[in-house]
Amino acid sequence: GDSVTQMEGPVTLSEEAFLTINCTYTATGYPSLFWYVQYPGEGLQLLLKATKADDKGSNKGFEATYRKETTSFHLEKGSVQVSDSAVYFCALSEEPNTGNQFYFGTGTSLTVIP
Amino acid sequence: GAVVSQHPSRVICKSGTSVKIECRSLDFQATTMFWYRQFPKQSLMLMATSNEGSKATYEQGVEKDKFLINHASLTLSTLTVTSAHPEDSSFYICSARGQGLRTSTDTQYFGPGTRLTVL
């Protein structure tokens, strides 16, 4: 079945450091891939997405490229800020046009220290 | 982007009472809504999927008589936790997908969550 495996946290970085959070997936078809961010006490916010192989999603300095050959969708940011401290979830949706359920990774907690 | 609201944001109730949580899509029509439960420092657990005007589909292990879901309109779904007990205390999050000016049909848009505490 479909699944998402995320790099375990927590991750602690200094401000302006480079961030990578690894995400790999297993899917039977051609999923859409997503990164969501959850700030403390809040729901999830869509950070970026990619719907087909080699697509790059980007938002707020974060990027992730849909790599079919390695079944990966790693999240990167060149210079993190304290305000990026949150939990990041990788997710896939197997059948985007039929609104099928999402499969979430376990989440990676990021803390950025000044 | 698309906005999904939840009400209340926090609720504290006594054991044995029922609690209703509302989930609304504010600027799009939500053909499908999802209800999740999240335990501290864990990922989201899908409880059920509901399509407007039809019965919800519950995930295995989720008691449909305890967690009543109603999706009566394209902008509103409700989750009622009946006869709540302390073990039902959790963070409940809804999401929605559908058609709107600023939505993509392949994306779920999440509400801010409801913290339920059962004493």
Coordinates of C-alpha atoms in Angstrom, one line a residue:
Chain A
G1 CA 0.0 0.0 0.0
D2 CA 0.9 3.6 -0.1
S3 CA 3.1 5.1 2.5
V4 CA 5.4 8.0 3.3
T5 CA 8.6 7.8 5.3
Q6 CA 10.0 10.9 6.8
M7 CA 13.3 11.7 8.4
E8 CA 13.0 11.4 12.2
G9 CA 13.5 14.5 14.3
P10 CA 13.7 16.6 16.2
V11 CA 16.0 18.8 14.1
T12 CA 17.7 21.8 15.7
L13 CA 19.5 24.3 13.5
S14 CA 21.1 27.7 14.0
E15 CA 19.5 30.6 12.1
E16 CA 20.7 30.9 8.5
A17 CA 21.7 27.2 8.4
F18 CA 20.8 25.0 5.5
L19 CA 17.8 22.7 6.0
T20 CA 17.0 19.3 4.5
I21 CA 14.2 17.1 5.6
N22 CA 14.1 13.8 3.8
C23 CA 10.9 12.2 2.6
T24 CA 10.5 9.0 0.5
Y25 CA 7.3 7.4 -0.6
T26 CA 5.8 4.2 -1.8
A27 CA 2.9 4.4 -4.2
T28 CA 1.3 2.1 -6.8
G29 CA 0.3 4.9 -9.2
Y30 CA 1.3 8.5 -9.9
P31 CA 0.7 10.4 -6.7
S32 CA 0.8 14.1 -6.0
L33 CA 3.2 15.0 -3.2
F34 CA 2.9 17.7 -0.6
W35 CA 4.6 19.3 2.3
Y36 CA 2.5 20.8 5.1
V37 CA 3.7 22.8 8.0
Q38 CA 2.1 22.9 11.5
Y39 CA 2.9 25.7 13.9
P40 CA 2.3 25.0 17.6
G41 CA -1.3 24.7 18.5
E42 CA -2.5 25.2 14.9
G43 CA -3.7 23.1 12.1
L44 CA -1.7 22.2 9.0
Q45 CA -0.9 24.7 6.3
L46 CA 0.0 23.7 2.8
L47 CA 3.6 24.7 2.2
L48 CA 4.2 23.4 -1.3
K49 CA 3.3 20.6 -3.7
A50 CA 4.2 18.8 -6.9
T51 CA 1.9 16.8 -9.0
K52 CA 4.3 15.0 -11.4
A53 CA 7.8 13.7 -11.8
D54 CA 10.5 16.4 -12.0
D55 CA 8.2 19.1 -10.8
K56 CA 9.6 21.4 -8.2
G57 CA 7.3 22.9 -5.6
S58 CA 8.5 26.1 -3.9
N59 CA 7.1 28.6 -1.4
K60 CA 8.6 31.0 1.2
G61 CA 12.2 29.9 0.3
F62 CA 11.4 26.2 0.7
E63 CA 11.8 23.8 -2.2
A64 CA 11.1 20.2 -3.0
T65 CA 11.6 18.2 -6.2
Y66 CA 9.5 15.2 -7.1
R67 CA 12.0 12.5 -7.9
K68 CA 10.4 9.4 -9.4
E69 CA 13.6 7.5 -9.8
T70 CA 14.4 7.8 -6.1
T71 CA 10.8 8.0 -5.0
S72 CA 11.7 11.1 -2.9
F73 CA 10.4 14.6 -2.2
H74 CA 13.0 16.1 0.1
L75 CA 12.3 19.5 1.6
E76 CA 15.1 22.1 1.5
K77 CA 15.7 25.7 2.5
G78 CA 18.9 27.5 2.0
S79 CA 18.7 29.8 5.1
V80 CA 16.3 29.0 7.9
Q81 CA 14.8 31.6 10.3
V82 CA 13.5 31.3 13.8
S83 CA 10.0 31.7 12.5
D84 CA 10.5 28.4 10.5
S85 CA 10.3 26.5 13.8
A86 CA 7.4 24.1 13.3
V87 CA 6.5 20.5 12.5
Y88 CA 6.8 19.5 8.8
F89 CA 4.7 16.7 7.3
C90 CA 5.3 15.1 4.0
A91 CA 2.2 13.6 2.4
L92 CA 1.0 12.0 -0.8
S93 CA -2.3 11.6 -2.5
E94 CA -2.6 8.7 -4.8
E95 CA -5.7 9.8 -6.8
P96 CA -5.8 13.6 -6.8
N97 CA -8.8 13.9 -9.0
T98 CA -11.0 11.7 -6.9
G99 CA -10.1 13.2 -3.6
N100 CA -8.7 10.1 -2.1
Q101 CA -7.2 10.2 1.3
F102 CA -3.8 11.5 2.1
Y103 CA -1.0 9.4 3.5
F104 CA 1.1 11.4 6.0
G105 CA 4.6 10.9 7.2
T106 CA 5.2 11.0 11.0
G107 CA 6.2 14.7 10.9
T108 CA 9.6 16.2 11.6
S109 CA 10.0 18.9 14.3
L110 CA 12.3 21.7 13.4
T111 CA 13.6 24.2 16.0
V112 CA 15.7 27.1 14.8
I113 CA 17.8 28.9 17.4
P114 CA 19.0 32.5 17.1
Chain B
G1 CA -5.5 30.4 -0.4
A2 CA -8.5 28.5 0.7
V3 CA -9.8 29.0 4.2
V4 CA -11.2 26.4 6.5
S5 CA -12.4 27.3 9.9
Q6 CA -13.2 25.2 12.9
H7 CA -15.3 26.0 15.9
P8 CA -14.7 25.8 18.8
S9 CA -10.9 26.1 19.0
R10 CA -10.9 24.6 22.5
V11 CA -13.5 22.8 24.5
I12 CA -13.5 21.3 27.9
C13 CA -16.4 19.0 28.9
K14 CA -17.4 16.5 31.5
S15 CA -17.3 12.8 31.0
G16 CA -20.5 11.5 29.5
T17 CA -21.5 14.6 27.6
S18 CA -21.5 15.2 23.9
V19 CA -19.5 17.7 22.0
K20 CA -20.0 19.1 18.5
I21 CA -17.2 20.5 16.4
E22 CA -18.0 22.5 13.3
C23 CA -15.8 22.7 10.2
R24 CA -16.5 25.2 7.5
S25 CA -15.0 26.0 4.2
L26 CA -15.3 29.8 3.9
D27 CA -14.4 30.6 0.3
F28 CA -15.0 27.4 -1.6
Q29 CA -17.4 24.5 -1.9
A30 CA -16.1 21.4 -0.1
T31 CA -17.3 18.3 -1.9
T32 CA -15.3 16.2 0.5
M33 CA -14.3 16.8 4.1
F34 CA -11.9 14.8 6.2
W35 CA -11.7 14.4 10.0
Y36 CA -8.4 13.6 11.7
R37 CA -7.2 13.1 15.2
Q38 CA -3.8 14.0 16.3
F39 CA -2.1 12.8 19.5
P40 CA 0.7 14.8 21.0
K41 CA 3.8 14.8 18.9
Q42 CA 2.3 12.3 16.5
S43 CA 1.1 12.4 12.9
L44 CA -2.5 12.7 11.9
M45 CA -4.8 9.7 12.0
L46 CA -7.6 9.8 9.5
M47 CA -10.9 9.1 11.2
A48 CA -13.4 9.5 8.4
T49 CA -14.1 10.9 5.0
S50 CA -17.4 12.6 4.2
N51 CA -18.9 13.6 0.9
E52 CA -21.7 16.2 0.9
G53 CA -25.1 14.7 1.2
S54 CA -23.9 11.1 1.9
K55 CA -22.9 9.0 4.8
A56 CA -19.3 9.3 6.1
T57 CA -16.8 6.5 5.4
Y58 CA -15.1 5.6 8.6
E59 CA -11.6 4.2 8.9
Q60 CA -11.1 0.8 10.5
G61 CA -11.2 1.0 14.3
V62 CA -13.1 4.3 14.5
E63 CA -16.5 3.9 16.1
K64 CA -19.2 5.5 13.9
D65 CA -21.7 5.6 16.7
K66 CA -19.3 7.5 18.9
F67 CA -18.0 9.9 16.3
L68 CA -21.0 11.1 14.4
I69 CA -20.2 13.0 11.2
N70 CA -22.7 15.1 9.2
H71 CA -21.8 16.8 6.0
A72 CA -25.1 18.5 5.2
S73 CA -24.0 21.2 2.9
L74 CA -21.1 22.1 0.7
T75 CA -19.6 24.4 3.3
L76 CA -20.2 22.6 6.6
S77 CA -19.3 19.4 8.3
T78 CA -19.8 18.5 11.9
L79 CA -18.2 16.0 14.2
T80 CA -20.1 15.0 17.3
V81 CA -18.2 13.1 20.0
T82 CA -20.9 11.4 21.9
S83 CA -20.7 10.3 25.5
A84 CA -17.2 11.6 25.7
H85 CA -14.6 10.0 27.9
P86 CA -11.1 11.2 29.0
E87 CA -9.5 8.9 26.4
D88 CA -11.3 11.0 23.7
S89 CA -9.2 14.0 24.7
S90 CA -7.2 14.9 21.6
F91 CA -6.6 17.5 18.9
Y92 CA -9.2 17.1 16.2
I93 CA -8.5 18.6 12.8
C94 CA -10.7 18.8 9.7
S95 CA -9.7 19.3 6.1
A96 CA -11.7 20.0 3.0
R97 CA -11.2 19.7 -0.8
G98 CA -13.4 21.1 -3.5
Q99 CA -13.9 23.7 -6.1
G100 CA -13.1 27.4 -5.7
L101 CA -11.3 30.3 -7.2
R102 CA -8.2 29.7 -5.1
T103 CA -8.3 25.9 -4.6
S104 CA -6.9 22.9 -6.3
T105 CA -9.0 19.8 -6.3
D106 CA -6.0 17.6 -5.5
T107 CA -5.2 19.5 -2.3
Q108 CA -6.6 19.2 1.2
Y109 CA -7.0 22.5 3.1
F110 CA -6.9 22.2 6.8
G111 CA -8.7 23.9 9.6
P112 CA -6.9 25.2 12.7
G113 CA -7.9 22.3 14.9
T114 CA -10.0 21.8 18.0
R115 CA -8.4 20.9 21.3
L116 CA -10.9 18.7 23.2
T117 CA -10.3 17.9 26.9
V118 CA -12.7 15.6 28.7
L119 CA -12.6 15.7 32.4

